[in-house]
Tab-separated table of C-alpha atoms in Angstrom:
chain	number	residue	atom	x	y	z
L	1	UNK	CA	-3.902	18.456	0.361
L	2	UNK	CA	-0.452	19.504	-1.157
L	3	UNK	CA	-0.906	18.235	-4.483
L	4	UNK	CA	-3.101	16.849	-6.702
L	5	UNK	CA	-2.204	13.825	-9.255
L	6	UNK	CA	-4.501	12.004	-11.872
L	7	UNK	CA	-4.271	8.641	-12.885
L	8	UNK	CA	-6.556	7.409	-16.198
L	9	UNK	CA	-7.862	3.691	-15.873
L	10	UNK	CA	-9.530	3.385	-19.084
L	11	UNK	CA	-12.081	6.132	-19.335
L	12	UNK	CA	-11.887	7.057	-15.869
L	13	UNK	CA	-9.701	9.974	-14.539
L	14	UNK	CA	-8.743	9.089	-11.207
L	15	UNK	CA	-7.709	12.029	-8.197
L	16	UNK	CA	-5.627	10.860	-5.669
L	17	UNK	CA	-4.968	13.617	-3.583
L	18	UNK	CA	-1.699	13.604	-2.309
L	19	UNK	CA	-0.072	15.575	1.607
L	20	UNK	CA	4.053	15.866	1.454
L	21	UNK	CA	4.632	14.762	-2.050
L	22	UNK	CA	8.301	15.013	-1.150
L	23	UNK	CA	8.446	12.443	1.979
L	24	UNK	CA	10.720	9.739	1.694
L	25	UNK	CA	8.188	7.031	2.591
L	26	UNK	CA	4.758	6.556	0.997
L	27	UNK	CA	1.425	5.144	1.837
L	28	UNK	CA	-1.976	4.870	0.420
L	29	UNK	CA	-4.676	5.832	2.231
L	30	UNK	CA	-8.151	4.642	1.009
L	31	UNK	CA	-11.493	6.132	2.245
L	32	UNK	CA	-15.199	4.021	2.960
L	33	UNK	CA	-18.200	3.722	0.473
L	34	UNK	CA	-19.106	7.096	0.148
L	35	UNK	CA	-16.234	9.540	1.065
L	36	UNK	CA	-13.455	10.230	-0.479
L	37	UNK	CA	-9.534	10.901	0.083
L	38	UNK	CA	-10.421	14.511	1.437
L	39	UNK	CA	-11.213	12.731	5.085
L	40	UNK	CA	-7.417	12.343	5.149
L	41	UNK	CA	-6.280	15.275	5.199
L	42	UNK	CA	-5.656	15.368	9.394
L	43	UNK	CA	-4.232	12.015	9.579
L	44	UNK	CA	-1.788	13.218	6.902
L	45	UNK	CA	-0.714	15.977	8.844
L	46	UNK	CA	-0.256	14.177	12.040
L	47	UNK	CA	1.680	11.275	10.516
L	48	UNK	CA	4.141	14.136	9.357
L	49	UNK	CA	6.238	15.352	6.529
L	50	UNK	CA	8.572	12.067	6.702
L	51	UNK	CA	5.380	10.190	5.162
L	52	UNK	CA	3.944	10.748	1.430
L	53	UNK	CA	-0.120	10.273	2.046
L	54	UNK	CA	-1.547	8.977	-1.545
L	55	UNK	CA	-5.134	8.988	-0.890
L	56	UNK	CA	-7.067	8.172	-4.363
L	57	UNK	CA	-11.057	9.468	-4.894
L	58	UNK	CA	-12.307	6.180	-5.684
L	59	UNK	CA	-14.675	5.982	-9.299
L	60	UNK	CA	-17.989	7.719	-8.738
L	61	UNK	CA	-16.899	9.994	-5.709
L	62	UNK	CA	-15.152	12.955	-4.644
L	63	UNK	CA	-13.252	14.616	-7.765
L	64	UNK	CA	-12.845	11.621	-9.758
L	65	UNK	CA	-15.207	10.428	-12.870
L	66	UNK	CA	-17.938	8.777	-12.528
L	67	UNK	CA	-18.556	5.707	-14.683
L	68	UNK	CA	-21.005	5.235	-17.583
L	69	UNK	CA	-21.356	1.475	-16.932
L	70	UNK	CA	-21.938	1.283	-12.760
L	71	UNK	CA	-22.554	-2.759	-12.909
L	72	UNK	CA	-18.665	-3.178	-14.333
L	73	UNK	CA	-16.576	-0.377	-12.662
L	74	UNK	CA	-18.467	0.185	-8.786
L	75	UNK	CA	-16.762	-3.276	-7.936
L	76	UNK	CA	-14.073	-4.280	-6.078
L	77	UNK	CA	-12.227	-5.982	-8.680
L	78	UNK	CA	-12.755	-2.825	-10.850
L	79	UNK	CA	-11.139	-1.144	-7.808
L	80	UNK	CA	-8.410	-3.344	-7.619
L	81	UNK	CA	-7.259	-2.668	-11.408
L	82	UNK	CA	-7.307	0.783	-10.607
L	83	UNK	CA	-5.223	0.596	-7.342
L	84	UNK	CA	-2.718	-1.420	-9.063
L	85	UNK	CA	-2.785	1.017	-11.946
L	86	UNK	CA	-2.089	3.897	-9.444
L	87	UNK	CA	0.685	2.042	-7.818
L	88	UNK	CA	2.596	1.532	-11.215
L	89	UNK	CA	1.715	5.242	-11.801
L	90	UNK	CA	3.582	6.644	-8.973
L	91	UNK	CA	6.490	3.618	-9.182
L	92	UNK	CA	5.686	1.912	-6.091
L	93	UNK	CA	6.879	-1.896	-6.116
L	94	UNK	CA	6.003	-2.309	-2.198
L	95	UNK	CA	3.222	0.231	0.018
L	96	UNK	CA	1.776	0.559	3.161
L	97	UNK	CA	-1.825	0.686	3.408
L	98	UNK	CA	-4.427	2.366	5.397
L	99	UNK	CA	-8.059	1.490	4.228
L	100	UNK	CA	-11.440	2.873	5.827
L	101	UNK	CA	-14.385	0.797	5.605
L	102	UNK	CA	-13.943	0.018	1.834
L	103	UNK	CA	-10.921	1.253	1.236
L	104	UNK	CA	-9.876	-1.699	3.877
L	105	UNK	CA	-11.778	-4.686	2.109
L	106	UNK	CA	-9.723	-3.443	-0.765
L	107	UNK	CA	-6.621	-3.421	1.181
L	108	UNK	CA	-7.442	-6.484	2.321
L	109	UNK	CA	-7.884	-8.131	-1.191
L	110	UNK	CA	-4.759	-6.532	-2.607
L	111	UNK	CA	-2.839	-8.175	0.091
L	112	UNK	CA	-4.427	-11.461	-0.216
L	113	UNK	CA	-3.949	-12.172	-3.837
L	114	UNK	CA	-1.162	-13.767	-5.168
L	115	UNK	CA	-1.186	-11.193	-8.257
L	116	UNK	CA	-0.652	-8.374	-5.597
L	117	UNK	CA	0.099	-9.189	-2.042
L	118	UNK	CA	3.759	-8.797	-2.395
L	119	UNK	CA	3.182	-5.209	-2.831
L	120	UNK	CA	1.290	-4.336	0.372
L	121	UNK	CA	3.589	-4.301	3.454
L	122	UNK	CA	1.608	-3.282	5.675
L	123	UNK	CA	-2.232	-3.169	6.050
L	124	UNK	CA	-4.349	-1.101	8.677
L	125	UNK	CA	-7.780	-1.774	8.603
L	126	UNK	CA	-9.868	0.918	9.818
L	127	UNK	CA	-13.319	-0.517	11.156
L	128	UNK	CA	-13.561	-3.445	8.629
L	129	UNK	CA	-12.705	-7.142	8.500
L	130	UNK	CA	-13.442	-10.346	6.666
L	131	UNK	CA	-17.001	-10.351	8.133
L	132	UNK	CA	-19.200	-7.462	8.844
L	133	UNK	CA	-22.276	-7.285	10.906
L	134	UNK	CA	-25.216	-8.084	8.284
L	135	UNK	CA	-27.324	-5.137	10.450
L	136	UNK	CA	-25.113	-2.669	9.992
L	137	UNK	CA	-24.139	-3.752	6.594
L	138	UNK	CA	-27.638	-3.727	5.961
L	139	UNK	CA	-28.380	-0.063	7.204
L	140	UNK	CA	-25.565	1.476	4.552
L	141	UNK	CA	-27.096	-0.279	2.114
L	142	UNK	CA	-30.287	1.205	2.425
L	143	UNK	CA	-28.875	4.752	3.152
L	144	UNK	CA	-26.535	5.241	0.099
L	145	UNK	CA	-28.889	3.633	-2.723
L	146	UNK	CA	-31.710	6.538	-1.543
L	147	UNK	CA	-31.169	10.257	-3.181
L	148	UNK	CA	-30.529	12.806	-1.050
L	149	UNK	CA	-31.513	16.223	-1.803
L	150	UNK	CA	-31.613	19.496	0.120
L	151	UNK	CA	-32.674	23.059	-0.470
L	152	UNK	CA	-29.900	24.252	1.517
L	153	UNK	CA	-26.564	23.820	2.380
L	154	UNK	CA	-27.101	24.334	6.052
L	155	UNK	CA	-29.428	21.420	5.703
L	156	UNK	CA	-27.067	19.139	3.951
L	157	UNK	CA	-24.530	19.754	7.239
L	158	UNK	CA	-27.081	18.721	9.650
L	159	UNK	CA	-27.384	15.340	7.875
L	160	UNK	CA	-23.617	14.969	7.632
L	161	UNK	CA	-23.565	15.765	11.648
L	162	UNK	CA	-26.520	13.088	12.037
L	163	UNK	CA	-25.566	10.157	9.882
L	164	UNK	CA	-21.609	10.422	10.675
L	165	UNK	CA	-21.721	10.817	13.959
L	166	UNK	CA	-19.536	8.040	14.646
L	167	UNK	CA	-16.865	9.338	12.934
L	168	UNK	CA	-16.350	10.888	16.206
L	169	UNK	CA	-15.770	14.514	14.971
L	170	UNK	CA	-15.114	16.835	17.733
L	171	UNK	CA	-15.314	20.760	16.249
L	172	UNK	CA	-17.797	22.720	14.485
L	173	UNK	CA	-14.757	23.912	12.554
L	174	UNK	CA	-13.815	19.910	11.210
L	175	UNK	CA	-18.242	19.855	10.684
L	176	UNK	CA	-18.038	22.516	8.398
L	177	UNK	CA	-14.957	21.517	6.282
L	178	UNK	CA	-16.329	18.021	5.950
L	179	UNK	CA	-20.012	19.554	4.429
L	180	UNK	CA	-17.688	21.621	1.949
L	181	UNK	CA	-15.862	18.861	0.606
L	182	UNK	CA	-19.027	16.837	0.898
L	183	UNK	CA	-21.532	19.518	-1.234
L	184	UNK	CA	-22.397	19.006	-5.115
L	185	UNK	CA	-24.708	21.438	-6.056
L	186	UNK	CA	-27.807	20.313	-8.818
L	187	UNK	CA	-29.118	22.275	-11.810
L	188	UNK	CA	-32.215	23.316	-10.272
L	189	UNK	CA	-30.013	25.327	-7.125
L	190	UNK	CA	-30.353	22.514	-4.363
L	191	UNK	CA	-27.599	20.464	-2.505
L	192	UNK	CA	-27.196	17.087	-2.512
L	193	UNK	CA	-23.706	14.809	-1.825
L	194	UNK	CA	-20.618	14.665	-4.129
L	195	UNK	CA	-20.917	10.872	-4.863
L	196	UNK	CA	-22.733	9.107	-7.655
L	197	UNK	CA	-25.882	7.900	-6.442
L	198	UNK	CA	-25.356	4.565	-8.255
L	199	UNK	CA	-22.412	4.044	-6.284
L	200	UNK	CA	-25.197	1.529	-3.975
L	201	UNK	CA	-25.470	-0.448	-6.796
L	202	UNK	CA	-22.588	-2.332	-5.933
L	203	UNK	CA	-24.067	-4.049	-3.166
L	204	UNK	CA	-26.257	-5.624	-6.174
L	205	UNK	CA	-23.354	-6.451	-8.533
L	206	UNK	CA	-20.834	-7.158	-6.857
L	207	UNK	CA	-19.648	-11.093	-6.412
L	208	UNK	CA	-19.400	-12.507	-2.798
L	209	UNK	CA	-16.251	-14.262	-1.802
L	210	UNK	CA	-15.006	-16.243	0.829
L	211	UNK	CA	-13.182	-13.385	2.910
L	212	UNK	CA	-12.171	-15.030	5.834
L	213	UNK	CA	-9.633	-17.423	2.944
L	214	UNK	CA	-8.743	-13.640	2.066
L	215	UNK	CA	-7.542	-12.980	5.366
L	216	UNK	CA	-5.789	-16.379	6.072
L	217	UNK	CA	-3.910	-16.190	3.157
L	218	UNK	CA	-2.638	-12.353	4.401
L	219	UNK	CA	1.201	-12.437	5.166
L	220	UNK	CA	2.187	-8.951	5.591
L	221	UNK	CA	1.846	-7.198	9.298
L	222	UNK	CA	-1.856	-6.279	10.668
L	223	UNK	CA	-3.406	-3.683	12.432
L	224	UNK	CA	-7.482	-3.044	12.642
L	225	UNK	CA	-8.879	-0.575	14.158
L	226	UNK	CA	-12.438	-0.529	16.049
L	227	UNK	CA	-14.626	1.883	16.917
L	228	UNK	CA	-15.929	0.645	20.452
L	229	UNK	CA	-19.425	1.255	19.176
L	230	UNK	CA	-18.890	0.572	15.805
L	231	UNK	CA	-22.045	-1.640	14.211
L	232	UNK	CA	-20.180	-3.159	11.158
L	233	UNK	CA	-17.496	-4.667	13.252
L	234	UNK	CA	-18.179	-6.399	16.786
L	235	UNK	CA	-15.504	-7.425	19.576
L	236	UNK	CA	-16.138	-11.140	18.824
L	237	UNK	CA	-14.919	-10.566	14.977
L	238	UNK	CA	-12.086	-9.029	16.039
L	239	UNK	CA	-11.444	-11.663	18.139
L	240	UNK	CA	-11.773	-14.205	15.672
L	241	UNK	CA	-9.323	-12.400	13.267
L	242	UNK	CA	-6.549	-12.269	16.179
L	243	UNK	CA	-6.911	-16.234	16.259
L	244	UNK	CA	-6.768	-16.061	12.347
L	245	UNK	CA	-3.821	-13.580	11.997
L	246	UNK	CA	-2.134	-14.115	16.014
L	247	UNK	CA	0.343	-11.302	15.077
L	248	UNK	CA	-2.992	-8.832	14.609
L	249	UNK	CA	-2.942	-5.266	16.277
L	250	UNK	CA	-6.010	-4.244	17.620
L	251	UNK	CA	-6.360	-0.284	18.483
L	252	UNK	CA	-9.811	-0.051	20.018
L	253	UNK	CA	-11.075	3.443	19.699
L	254	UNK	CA	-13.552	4.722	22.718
L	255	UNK	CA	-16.231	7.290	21.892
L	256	UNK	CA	-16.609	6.416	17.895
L	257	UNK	CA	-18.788	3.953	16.004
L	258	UNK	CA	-18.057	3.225	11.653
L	259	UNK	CA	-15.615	4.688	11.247
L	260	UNK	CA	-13.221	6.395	13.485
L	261	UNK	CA	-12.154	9.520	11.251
L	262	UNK	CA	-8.155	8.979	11.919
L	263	UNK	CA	-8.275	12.289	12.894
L	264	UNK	CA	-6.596	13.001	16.568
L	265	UNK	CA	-3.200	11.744	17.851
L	266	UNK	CA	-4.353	9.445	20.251
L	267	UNK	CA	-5.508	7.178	17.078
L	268	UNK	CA	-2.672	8.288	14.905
L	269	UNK	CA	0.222	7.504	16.550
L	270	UNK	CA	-0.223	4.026	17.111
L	271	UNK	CA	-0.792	3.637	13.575
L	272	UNK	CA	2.790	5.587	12.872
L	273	UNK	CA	4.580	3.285	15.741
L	274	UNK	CA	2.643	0.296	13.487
L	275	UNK	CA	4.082	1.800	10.600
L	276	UNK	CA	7.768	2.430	12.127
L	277	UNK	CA	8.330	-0.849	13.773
L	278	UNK	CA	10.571	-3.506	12.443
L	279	UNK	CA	8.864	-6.389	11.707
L	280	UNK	CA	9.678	-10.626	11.610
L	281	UNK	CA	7.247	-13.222	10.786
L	282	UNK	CA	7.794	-16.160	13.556
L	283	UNK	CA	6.822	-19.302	12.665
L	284	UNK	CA	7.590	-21.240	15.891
L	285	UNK	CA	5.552	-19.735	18.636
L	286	UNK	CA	2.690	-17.250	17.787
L	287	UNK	CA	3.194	-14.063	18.921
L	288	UNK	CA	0.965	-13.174	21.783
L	289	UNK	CA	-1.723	-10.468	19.962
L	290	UNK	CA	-1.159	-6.694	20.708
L	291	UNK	CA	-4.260	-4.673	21.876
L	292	UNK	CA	-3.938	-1.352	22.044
L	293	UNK	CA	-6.583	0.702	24.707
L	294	UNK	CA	-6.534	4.540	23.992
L	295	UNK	CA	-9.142	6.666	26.241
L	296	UNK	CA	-9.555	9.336	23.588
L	297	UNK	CA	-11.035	12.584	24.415
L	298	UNK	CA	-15.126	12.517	23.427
């Protein structure tokens, strides 16, 4: 990152860690359950230095606080105050959005709320969408509400390689940068991972909602990405948010599973031509969906 800014929401101090904090045009970029903004830091520099990359450390990860009170602030409306709170912070009326895994639901409820949807104009959803694959959705629960310790770093990095390896990440060099940012060592001299371990908790506290009315009621242009052998997100609900949202653009992303880590051009500049291209609602005829096929390298 270039920069570093911090943003208090109540008692929290929030990081967003911020790539060409001079750029003309902004957008947020919002990692998955258990990362943080750090994961950005390629797509950042392949968008360019015409784009400002605001990419926050959600509550309970990375370098921001954790909370005292897990079953209030590890929510997604909880998130939602605090992603509001960062866009009056940095005096942004109207922002596009790219969301990972969670960082997309938010996205996603941002734009569908009346309170906030005029302020996202444009939403990329990386591996996520108004339904999920209860399997898959099942298997991250179970993963991030056990502790993980290790007595050494090296070990910690072979369970990042293991467990994300359908992020898709091609060099030993990107590995080892990823278990640096990823390390928090304990009192007692071992290794274990930089987020809260209550941070599974919101999978118990938080409130389901209807998020297929979340994405109907989406106006602003679409974009999700898949990872062709992603588990959260199959071809058929893809599919069935194309015939929700016609004017969707799907990149489908060979060679990764949840979540493709944004990291190469082949998946970054579709997003930028997404992000460049002028844009009118019709109303008349529905636009014929877009998919996009890129044979990345494995």
């Amino acid at each position: 990152m270039d920069s570093l800014g911090m943003v208090t929401v109540r008692e929290l101090e929030i990081a967003v860690r911020i790539w060409h904090p001079d750029a003309p045009r902004t957008v947020i970029a919002w990692h998955g359950l258990a990362r943080h903004g750090g994961d950005f830091e390629d797509m950042a520099r392949l968008l360019g230095p015409e784009w400002r990359i605001l990419a926050p450390d959600t509550p309970g990860r990375g370098l921001s606080s954790w909370s005292l009170h897990p079953a209030h602030d590890y929510l997604y409306s909880h998130y939602e105050t605090i992603a509001v709170s960062i866009l009056d912070h940095f005096n942004l009326d109207k922002v596009s959005w790219i969301g990972t895994s969670m960082g997309g639901l938010l996205g996603m409820l941002l734009a569908a709320s009346p309170r906030t949807q005029a302020r996202i104009e444009r939403l990329v959803l990386n591996d996520v969408g108004p339904e999920l694959e209860l399997d898959g959705l099942a298997d991250l629960a179970r993963y991030f509400t056990i502790p993980h310790r290790f007595s050494r770093l090296s070990q910690l990095e072979t369970e990042l390689r293991q467990h994300y390896a359908s992020f898709g990440i091609q060099s030993d060099e990107a590995w080892q940068r990823m278990t640096l940012e990823s390390a928090r060592r304990l009192p007692d001299g071992s290794w274990t991972f930089h987020y809260d371990p209550r941070i599974g908790e919101q999978f118990i506290h938080d409130t389901p909602r209807d998020t297929w009315a979340d994405w109907d009621a989406i106006r602003c242009p679409l974009m999700v990405i898949r990872g062709a052998e992603s588990r959260l997100i199959s071809e058929d609900i893809v599919r069935r948010m194309a015939e929700h949202q016609p004017e969707l653009e799907v990149l489908v992303a060979p060679g990764c599973g949840h979540a493709p880590m944004l990291d190469r051009s082949e998946q970054v500049e579709p997003i930028r031509t997404f992000l460049d291209t002028p844009y009118l609602r019709t109303t008349s005829v529905p636009p014929r969906t877009r998919w996009w096929h890129r044979l990345f390298k494995a």
